[in-house]
């Protein structure tokens, strides 16, 4: 196996110069750098990552902890993270916390024990233990998709174990998509089509995405001049099976909704399953709009009107923010929000037309016949 000394002799430079070229730790003249790279190629030299990490205290690896990696949304986030990490010369270690605070703590600890340089985490609904661990060990971390409250991110409980181990609490950056405005857009679109009783299949309680989408739902009702009715908001726990049961119960109410907004793609599948079992047709019996677009949403009949999140861009942005944090540990914490797109199809009851994706901002929906008026 070729050594760094072999590369140095072939290139006519010192071992230190080879190290600087490979680790990018000091500027090297272009012709010298090229000579080293040519020698590396000729010898097929592979750097000893373990030895390098002992010298630099860096492993050039990132830990990613996201739940439900089988979910198309998180799969695309993972692809965005991986592509951006590889471009920057970082490897990726992935773990699934299963939306369980105890398991979340375990997998993050295991990632940390692998000496990742930093982490990207989609936190659970109760991230206090997670945040406490990351704070005590001063792990550079970006929270992705699900945000954590400011008091959880910044406060250090008096007398907390290990609180004095770090001279200052780490700063946590956060990256997510817009949630409230796009959800409000779905509601106002349905209201503009004449619907007066619009239901919401909401996500797992405690997640910031759930709270923001419920807020957006209420904002959309207010903008359309409709009263909020808590009976029309049911919990789908961000899962297909729960959403199926929730949809069944919602449609069994007196004065059931004539339109539904589902707050993620898994719950959309559960809702569609319930509608099929109940013999309800979309959009003839019930109009449907969903948060989260996915690859096969355009293949359903009718085609699903949806909010599309910039999932791959979210993953890539999280990597960029983390690398900035690694380069400048004391920089102010950042909150980055990316806009979503409104993908207009036919499940809302609109006639077939070409897709018109665009920024999920205000629209002026057409007014059709009024639906869902309570006697």
Tab-separated table of C-alpha atoms in Angstrom:
chain	number	residue	atom	x	y	z
A	1	UNK	CA	0.000	0.000	0.000
A	2	UNK	CA	1.393	3.403	-0.992
A	3	UNK	CA	2.280	5.817	1.792
A	4	UNK	CA	2.341	9.581	2.028
A	5	UNK	CA	6.140	9.372	1.979
A	6	UNK	CA	5.971	7.590	-1.409
A	7	UNK	CA	3.803	10.401	-2.765
A	8	UNK	CA	6.168	13.034	-1.359
A	9	UNK	CA	9.277	11.427	-2.941
A	10	UNK	CA	7.560	11.111	-6.317
A	11	UNK	CA	6.367	14.722	-6.277
A	12	UNK	CA	9.693	16.024	-4.960
A	13	UNK	CA	8.129	17.678	-1.926
A	14	UNK	CA	7.967	17.149	1.818
A	15	UNK	CA	5.423	14.932	3.559
A	16	UNK	CA	4.078	18.104	5.197
A	17	UNK	CA	3.365	19.603	1.771
A	18	UNK	CA	1.468	16.472	0.734
A	19	UNK	CA	-0.556	16.747	3.933
A	20	UNK	CA	-1.368	20.398	3.251
A	21	UNK	CA	-2.548	19.569	-0.275
A	22	UNK	CA	-4.722	16.651	0.808
A	23	UNK	CA	-6.179	18.387	3.864
A	24	UNK	CA	-6.323	21.881	2.370
A	25	UNK	CA	-4.689	23.251	5.518
A	26	UNK	CA	-2.268	25.707	3.866
A	27	UNK	CA	-1.974	27.397	0.454
A	28	UNK	CA	0.334	25.518	-1.931
A	29	UNK	CA	1.690	26.764	-5.259
A	30	UNK	CA	-0.466	25.517	-8.168
A	31	UNK	CA	2.335	23.555	-9.897
A	32	UNK	CA	3.348	21.942	-6.598
A	33	UNK	CA	-0.237	21.068	-5.828
A	34	UNK	CA	-0.663	19.477	-9.252
A	35	UNK	CA	2.531	17.461	-8.819
A	36	UNK	CA	1.211	16.069	-5.536
A	37	UNK	CA	-2.167	15.214	-7.062
A	38	UNK	CA	-0.466	13.509	-10.019
A	39	UNK	CA	1.600	11.405	-7.629
A	40	UNK	CA	-1.479	10.511	-5.604
A	41	UNK	CA	-3.151	9.333	-8.806
A	42	UNK	CA	-0.112	7.406	-9.994
A	43	UNK	CA	0.329	5.542	-6.712
A	44	UNK	CA	-3.389	5.109	-6.067
A	45	UNK	CA	-2.764	6.596	-2.648
A	46	UNK	CA	-5.731	6.621	-0.253
A	47	UNK	CA	-5.434	8.951	2.766
A	48	UNK	CA	-5.771	7.366	6.190
A	49	UNK	CA	-8.954	9.034	7.384
A	50	UNK	CA	-8.507	7.840	10.949
A	51	UNK	CA	-4.970	9.195	11.171
A	52	UNK	CA	-6.041	12.466	9.629
A	53	UNK	CA	-8.877	12.848	12.119
A	54	UNK	CA	-6.439	12.362	15.005
A	55	UNK	CA	-4.345	15.254	13.684
A	56	UNK	CA	-7.143	17.622	12.649
A	57	UNK	CA	-9.813	16.624	15.239
A	58	UNK	CA	-12.177	16.405	12.287
A	59	UNK	CA	-13.626	13.309	10.608
A	60	UNK	CA	-15.219	15.185	7.695
A	61	UNK	CA	-18.479	13.410	8.407
A	62	UNK	CA	-21.996	14.633	9.193
A	63	UNK	CA	-24.651	12.836	11.225
A	64	UNK	CA	-28.230	12.997	9.935
A	65	UNK	CA	-31.114	11.984	12.222
A	66	UNK	CA	-34.515	12.069	10.521
A	67	UNK	CA	-37.609	9.998	11.253
A	68	UNK	CA	-39.517	7.951	8.685
A	69	UNK	CA	-36.764	7.761	6.103
A	70	UNK	CA	-39.258	5.714	4.035
A	71	UNK	CA	-41.396	8.864	3.723
A	72	UNK	CA	-40.795	10.347	0.229
A	73	UNK	CA	-40.439	13.825	1.741
A	74	UNK	CA	-37.626	12.813	4.088
A	75	UNK	CA	-36.080	10.599	1.400
A	76	UNK	CA	-35.696	13.650	-0.816
A	77	UNK	CA	-34.305	15.660	2.108
A	78	UNK	CA	-31.744	12.886	2.635
A	79	UNK	CA	-30.792	13.057	-1.039
A	80	UNK	CA	-30.291	16.812	-0.756
A	81	UNK	CA	-28.155	16.422	2.373
A	82	UNK	CA	-26.037	13.648	0.849
A	83	UNK	CA	-25.379	15.480	-2.427
A	84	UNK	CA	-24.374	18.710	-0.669
A	85	UNK	CA	-22.196	16.856	1.845
A	86	UNK	CA	-20.353	14.923	-0.867
A	87	UNK	CA	-19.741	18.118	-2.851
A	88	UNK	CA	-18.098	19.558	0.258
A	89	UNK	CA	-16.024	16.417	0.828
A	90	UNK	CA	-18.048	15.086	3.771
A	91	UNK	CA	-19.396	11.611	4.404
A	92	UNK	CA	-22.846	10.999	5.856
A	93	UNK	CA	-24.037	8.771	8.712
A	94	UNK	CA	-27.836	8.344	8.881
A	95	UNK	CA	-30.091	7.253	11.760
A	96	UNK	CA	-33.874	7.101	12.231
A	97	UNK	CA	-35.110	8.399	15.635
A	98	UNK	CA	-38.648	7.035	14.945
A	99	UNK	CA	-40.184	10.229	16.416
A	100	UNK	CA	-39.476	8.778	19.870
A	101	UNK	CA	-37.633	11.149	22.262
A	102	UNK	CA	-35.815	8.284	24.028
A	103	UNK	CA	-34.736	6.609	20.787
A	104	UNK	CA	-33.830	10.026	19.401
A	105	UNK	CA	-31.431	10.583	22.303
A	106	UNK	CA	-29.907	7.136	21.750
A	107	UNK	CA	-29.237	7.492	18.022
A	108	UNK	CA	-27.866	11.027	18.370
A	109	UNK	CA	-25.509	9.793	21.096
A	110	UNK	CA	-24.373	6.954	18.818
A	111	UNK	CA	-23.747	9.381	15.964
A	112	UNK	CA	-21.781	11.616	18.315
A	113	UNK	CA	-19.694	8.640	19.453
A	114	UNK	CA	-18.755	8.126	15.792
A	115	UNK	CA	-17.138	11.571	16.086
A	116	UNK	CA	-19.162	13.289	13.379
A	117	UNK	CA	-18.133	16.916	12.953
A	118	UNK	CA	-21.722	18.108	13.242
A	119	UNK	CA	-25.334	16.975	13.039
A	120	UNK	CA	-28.512	17.705	11.140
A	121	UNK	CA	-31.564	16.633	13.131
A	122	UNK	CA	-35.324	16.675	12.509
A	123	UNK	CA	-36.345	16.753	16.199
A	124	UNK	CA	-39.203	14.879	17.840
A	125	UNK	CA	-42.204	16.509	19.492
A	126	UNK	CA	-40.311	16.554	22.828
A	127	UNK	CA	-36.689	17.474	22.060
A	128	UNK	CA	-35.640	18.605	25.550
A	129	UNK	CA	-33.430	15.593	26.268
A	130	UNK	CA	-31.918	15.807	22.787
A	131	UNK	CA	-31.131	19.505	23.130
A	132	UNK	CA	-29.668	18.938	26.586
A	133	UNK	CA	-27.260	16.322	25.189
A	134	UNK	CA	-26.224	18.472	22.230
A	135	UNK	CA	-25.682	21.447	24.522
A	136	UNK	CA	-23.630	19.563	27.113
A	137	UNK	CA	-21.338	18.156	24.438
A	138	UNK	CA	-21.268	21.360	22.347
A	139	UNK	CA	-22.213	19.472	19.178
A	140	UNK	CA	-22.602	21.794	16.152
A	141	UNK	CA	-26.201	21.114	15.103
A	142	UNK	CA	-28.757	22.309	12.566
A	143	UNK	CA	-32.398	21.517	13.298
A	144	UNK	CA	-34.199	20.663	10.085
A	145	UNK	CA	-37.887	20.810	9.118
A	146	UNK	CA	-39.202	20.734	12.715
A	147	UNK	CA	-38.154	23.756	14.763
A	148	UNK	CA	-37.477	23.908	18.467
A	149	UNK	CA	-38.765	26.683	20.726
A	150	UNK	CA	-36.341	29.462	21.543
A	151	UNK	CA	-36.433	28.718	25.283
A	152	UNK	CA	-35.535	25.076	24.632
A	153	UNK	CA	-32.691	26.073	22.304
A	154	UNK	CA	-31.174	28.818	24.430
A	155	UNK	CA	-31.872	28.251	28.132
A	156	UNK	CA	-29.431	26.279	30.238
A	157	UNK	CA	-31.283	24.917	33.297
A	158	UNK	CA	-29.531	25.882	36.544
A	159	UNK	CA	-27.473	23.011	37.943
A	160	UNK	CA	-27.971	20.873	34.844
A	161	UNK	CA	-25.513	18.002	34.629
A	162	UNK	CA	-22.530	19.012	32.538
A	163	UNK	CA	-23.725	22.613	32.202
A	164	UNK	CA	-20.337	23.913	33.298
A	165	UNK	CA	-18.423	21.646	30.940
A	166	UNK	CA	-18.807	24.080	28.048
A	167	UNK	CA	-17.855	27.745	28.429
A	168	UNK	CA	-20.936	28.855	26.498
A	169	UNK	CA	-24.040	27.084	25.203
A	170	UNK	CA	-23.797	26.225	21.503
A	171	UNK	CA	-25.859	28.161	19.023
A	172	UNK	CA	-28.412	26.076	17.159
A	173	UNK	CA	-29.277	26.971	13.575
A	174	UNK	CA	-32.640	25.974	12.095
A	175	UNK	CA	-33.789	25.336	8.511
A	176	UNK	CA	-37.389	24.723	7.483
A	177	UNK	CA	-40.045	25.455	4.889
A	178	UNK	CA	-42.852	27.957	5.224
A	179	UNK	CA	-45.897	26.265	6.740
A	180	UNK	CA	-48.588	28.722	7.823
A	181	UNK	CA	-48.891	30.778	4.635
A	182	UNK	CA	-49.077	27.808	2.243
A	183	UNK	CA	-51.707	26.081	4.425
A	184	UNK	CA	-53.755	29.283	4.501
A	185	UNK	CA	-53.529	29.343	0.704
A	186	UNK	CA	-55.093	25.885	0.432
A	187	UNK	CA	-57.961	26.962	2.694
A	188	UNK	CA	-58.649	30.214	0.841
A	189	UNK	CA	-58.521	28.350	-2.465
A	190	UNK	CA	-61.194	25.916	-1.268
A	191	UNK	CA	-63.248	28.758	0.186
A	192	UNK	CA	-63.029	30.544	-3.143
A	193	UNK	CA	-64.601	27.486	-4.739
A	194	UNK	CA	-67.626	27.918	-2.484
A	195	UNK	CA	-66.793	25.599	0.428
A	196	UNK	CA	-67.894	26.776	3.844
A	197	UNK	CA	-67.073	23.714	5.945
A	198	UNK	CA	-63.416	22.872	5.434
A	199	UNK	CA	-61.799	20.206	7.596
A	200	UNK	CA	-58.172	19.675	8.534
A	201	UNK	CA	-56.354	16.388	9.174
A	202	UNK	CA	-53.578	17.715	11.418
A	203	UNK	CA	-50.214	16.149	12.217
A	204	UNK	CA	-48.510	14.886	15.346
A	205	UNK	CA	-49.115	17.225	18.315
A	206	UNK	CA	-46.009	18.993	19.556
A	207	UNK	CA	-44.262	19.277	16.191
A	208	UNK	CA	-43.681	22.830	14.993
A	209	UNK	CA	-44.926	21.836	11.536
A	210	UNK	CA	-48.236	20.727	13.042
A	211	UNK	CA	-48.692	23.923	15.049
A	212	UNK	CA	-47.809	26.180	12.123
A	213	UNK	CA	-50.120	24.381	9.696
A	214	UNK	CA	-53.015	24.538	12.166
A	215	UNK	CA	-52.315	28.273	12.548
A	216	UNK	CA	-52.288	28.629	8.762
A	217	UNK	CA	-55.595	26.782	8.542
A	218	UNK	CA	-57.139	29.250	10.988
A	219	UNK	CA	-55.601	32.182	9.136
A	220	UNK	CA	-57.108	30.912	5.889
A	221	UNK	CA	-60.560	30.625	7.453
A	222	UNK	CA	-60.319	34.152	8.838
A	223	UNK	CA	-59.178	35.533	5.487
A	224	UNK	CA	-62.183	33.867	3.827
A	225	UNK	CA	-64.601	35.179	6.462
A	226	UNK	CA	-65.326	31.695	7.830
A	227	UNK	CA	-65.680	30.792	11.499
A	228	UNK	CA	-63.337	28.303	13.107
A	229	UNK	CA	-65.053	25.096	14.226
A	230	UNK	CA	-62.799	22.887	16.360
A	231	UNK	CA	-64.832	19.798	15.458
A	232	UNK	CA	-63.494	20.045	11.901
A	233	UNK	CA	-59.860	19.728	13.022
A	234	UNK	CA	-58.821	16.155	13.816
A	235	UNK	CA	-55.464	14.625	14.660
A	236	UNK	CA	-53.904	12.264	12.118
A	237	UNK	CA	-50.606	11.922	14.052
A	238	UNK	CA	-48.714	12.416	10.756
A	239	UNK	CA	-49.426	8.738	9.947
A	240	UNK	CA	-51.542	6.997	7.321
A	241	UNK	CA	-53.462	4.649	9.626
A	242	UNK	CA	-54.379	7.312	12.167
A	243	UNK	CA	-55.412	9.692	9.399
A	244	UNK	CA	-57.688	7.027	7.927
A	245	UNK	CA	-59.508	6.647	11.258
A	246	UNK	CA	-59.615	10.412	11.772
A	247	UNK	CA	-61.102	10.986	8.321
A	248	UNK	CA	-63.765	8.342	8.920
A	249	UNK	CA	-64.787	9.992	12.180
A	250	UNK	CA	-64.777	13.460	10.676
A	251	UNK	CA	-67.033	12.494	7.783
A	252	UNK	CA	-69.467	10.867	10.217
A	253	UNK	CA	-70.181	14.160	11.974
A	254	UNK	CA	-73.450	16.045	11.514
A	255	UNK	CA	-72.614	18.876	9.153
A	256	UNK	CA	-69.512	17.051	7.920
A	257	UNK	CA	-67.003	19.029	5.842
A	258	UNK	CA	-67.308	19.259	2.078
A	259	UNK	CA	-63.583	19.883	1.662
A	260	UNK	CA	-60.470	18.617	3.429
A	261	UNK	CA	-56.883	19.748	3.855
A	262	UNK	CA	-54.437	17.000	4.816
A	263	UNK	CA	-51.267	18.205	6.526
A	264	UNK	CA	-48.701	15.753	5.104
A	265	UNK	CA	-48.368	13.107	2.407
A	266	UNK	CA	-48.734	10.064	4.688
A	267	UNK	CA	-52.037	11.405	6.026
A	268	UNK	CA	-53.185	12.107	2.475
A	269	UNK	CA	-52.811	8.398	1.693
A	270	UNK	CA	-54.813	7.496	4.811
A	271	UNK	CA	-57.543	9.959	3.898
A	272	UNK	CA	-57.805	8.600	0.358
A	273	UNK	CA	-58.042	5.077	1.748
A	274	UNK	CA	-60.897	6.122	4.047
A	275	UNK	CA	-62.729	7.866	1.213
A	276	UNK	CA	-62.474	4.805	-1.000
A	277	UNK	CA	-63.763	2.562	1.781
A	278	UNK	CA	-66.678	4.954	2.418
A	279	UNK	CA	-67.519	5.140	-1.280
A	280	UNK	CA	-66.833	8.897	-1.438
A	281	UNK	CA	-65.636	10.423	-4.683
A	282	UNK	CA	-63.045	13.228	-4.967
A	283	UNK	CA	-63.877	15.943	-5.835
A	284	UNK	CA	-67.574	15.232	-6.483
A	285	UNK	CA	-68.386	14.277	-2.886
A	286	UNK	CA	-65.426	15.901	-1.176
A	287	UNK	CA	-62.782	18.339	-2.387
A	288	UNK	CA	-59.231	17.550	-1.240
A	289	UNK	CA	-56.020	19.566	-0.990
A	290	UNK	CA	-52.835	18.327	0.650
A	291	UNK	CA	-49.637	19.659	2.157
A	292	UNK	CA	-46.698	17.796	0.544
A	293	UNK	CA	-46.489	16.966	-3.107
A	294	UNK	CA	-44.960	13.625	-4.046
A	295	UNK	CA	-43.880	11.887	-7.218
A	296	UNK	CA	-47.126	10.038	-7.870
A	297	UNK	CA	-49.562	12.806	-6.822
A	298	UNK	CA	-49.979	13.617	-10.505
A	299	UNK	CA	-50.969	9.992	-11.237
A	300	UNK	CA	-54.022	9.854	-8.961
A	301	UNK	CA	-57.451	10.355	-10.452
A	302	UNK	CA	-58.238	13.119	-9.826
A	303	UNK	CA	-54.768	14.646	-9.724
A	304	UNK	CA	-53.928	16.034	-6.272
A	305	UNK	CA	-53.783	19.772	-5.649
A	306	UNK	CA	-50.883	20.188	-3.251
A	307	UNK	CA	-48.290	22.351	-1.563
A	308	UNK	CA	-44.843	21.229	-2.712
A	309	UNK	CA	-42.017	21.656	-0.243
A	310	UNK	CA	-38.465	22.271	-1.543
A	311	UNK	CA	-37.252	19.086	0.151
A	312	UNK	CA	-33.905	18.616	-1.593
A	313	UNK	CA	-33.140	22.320	-1.258
A	314	UNK	CA	-33.923	22.086	2.467
A	315	UNK	CA	-31.398	19.276	2.847
A	316	UNK	CA	-28.736	21.123	0.876
A	317	UNK	CA	-29.351	24.349	2.793
A	318	UNK	CA	-29.001	22.526	6.112
A	319	UNK	CA	-25.557	21.306	5.021
A	320	UNK	CA	-24.501	24.812	3.968
A	321	UNK	CA	-25.640	26.251	7.295
A	322	UNK	CA	-23.839	23.508	9.230
A	323	UNK	CA	-20.595	24.059	7.314
A	324	UNK	CA	-20.836	27.775	8.072
A	325	UNK	CA	-21.249	26.891	11.759
A	326	UNK	CA	-18.201	24.603	11.669
A	327	UNK	CA	-16.142	27.349	10.038
A	328	UNK	CA	-17.349	30.022	12.462
A	329	UNK	CA	-18.586	28.475	15.736
A	330	UNK	CA	-19.428	31.811	17.383
A	331	UNK	CA	-21.541	33.248	14.582
A	332	UNK	CA	-25.140	34.265	15.486
A	333	UNK	CA	-27.739	31.520	15.203
A	334	UNK	CA	-29.687	31.540	11.953
A	335	UNK	CA	-33.256	30.695	11.052
A	336	UNK	CA	-33.663	29.913	7.333
A	337	UNK	CA	-37.114	29.460	5.828
A	338	UNK	CA	-37.596	28.399	2.216
A	339	UNK	CA	-40.786	29.086	0.240
A	340	UNK	CA	-43.160	26.359	-0.940
A	341	UNK	CA	-45.015	26.074	-4.242
A	342	UNK	CA	-48.732	25.717	-4.937
A	343	UNK	CA	-49.312	22.895	-7.442
A	344	UNK	CA	-52.804	23.357	-8.866
A	345	UNK	CA	-54.453	20.184	-10.126
A	346	UNK	CA	-58.024	18.839	-9.981
A	347	UNK	CA	-58.734	17.198	-6.590
A	348	UNK	CA	-59.911	20.593	-5.343
A	349	UNK	CA	-62.742	20.560	-7.881
A	350	UNK	CA	-61.186	22.842	-10.481
A	351	UNK	CA	-61.325	21.822	-14.142
A	352	UNK	CA	-58.354	20.127	-15.777
A	353	UNK	CA	-55.641	22.552	-16.874
A	354	UNK	CA	-51.838	22.561	-17.193
A	355	UNK	CA	-49.917	22.633	-13.930
A	356	UNK	CA	-49.106	26.106	-12.720
A	357	UNK	CA	-46.587	25.766	-9.913
A	358	UNK	CA	-45.547	29.027	-8.291
A	359	UNK	CA	-44.657	30.626	-5.011
A	360	UNK	CA	-47.237	29.814	-2.355
A	361	UNK	CA	-48.388	33.356	-1.851
A	362	UNK	CA	-51.819	35.021	-2.008
A	363	UNK	CA	-54.126	34.227	-4.925
A	364	UNK	CA	-57.529	35.391	-6.027
A	365	UNK	CA	-59.469	32.131	-6.395
A	366	UNK	CA	-62.588	32.105	-8.512
A	367	UNK	CA	-65.954	31.920	-6.781
A	368	UNK	CA	-68.170	29.017	-7.802
A	369	UNK	CA	-71.361	27.695	-6.284
A	370	UNK	CA	-71.456	27.766	-2.484
A	371	UNK	CA	-70.959	24.390	-0.806
A	372	UNK	CA	-71.223	23.103	2.714
A	373	UNK	CA	-73.494	25.749	4.180
A	374	UNK	CA	-74.914	24.514	7.474
A	375	UNK	CA	-78.735	24.726	7.536
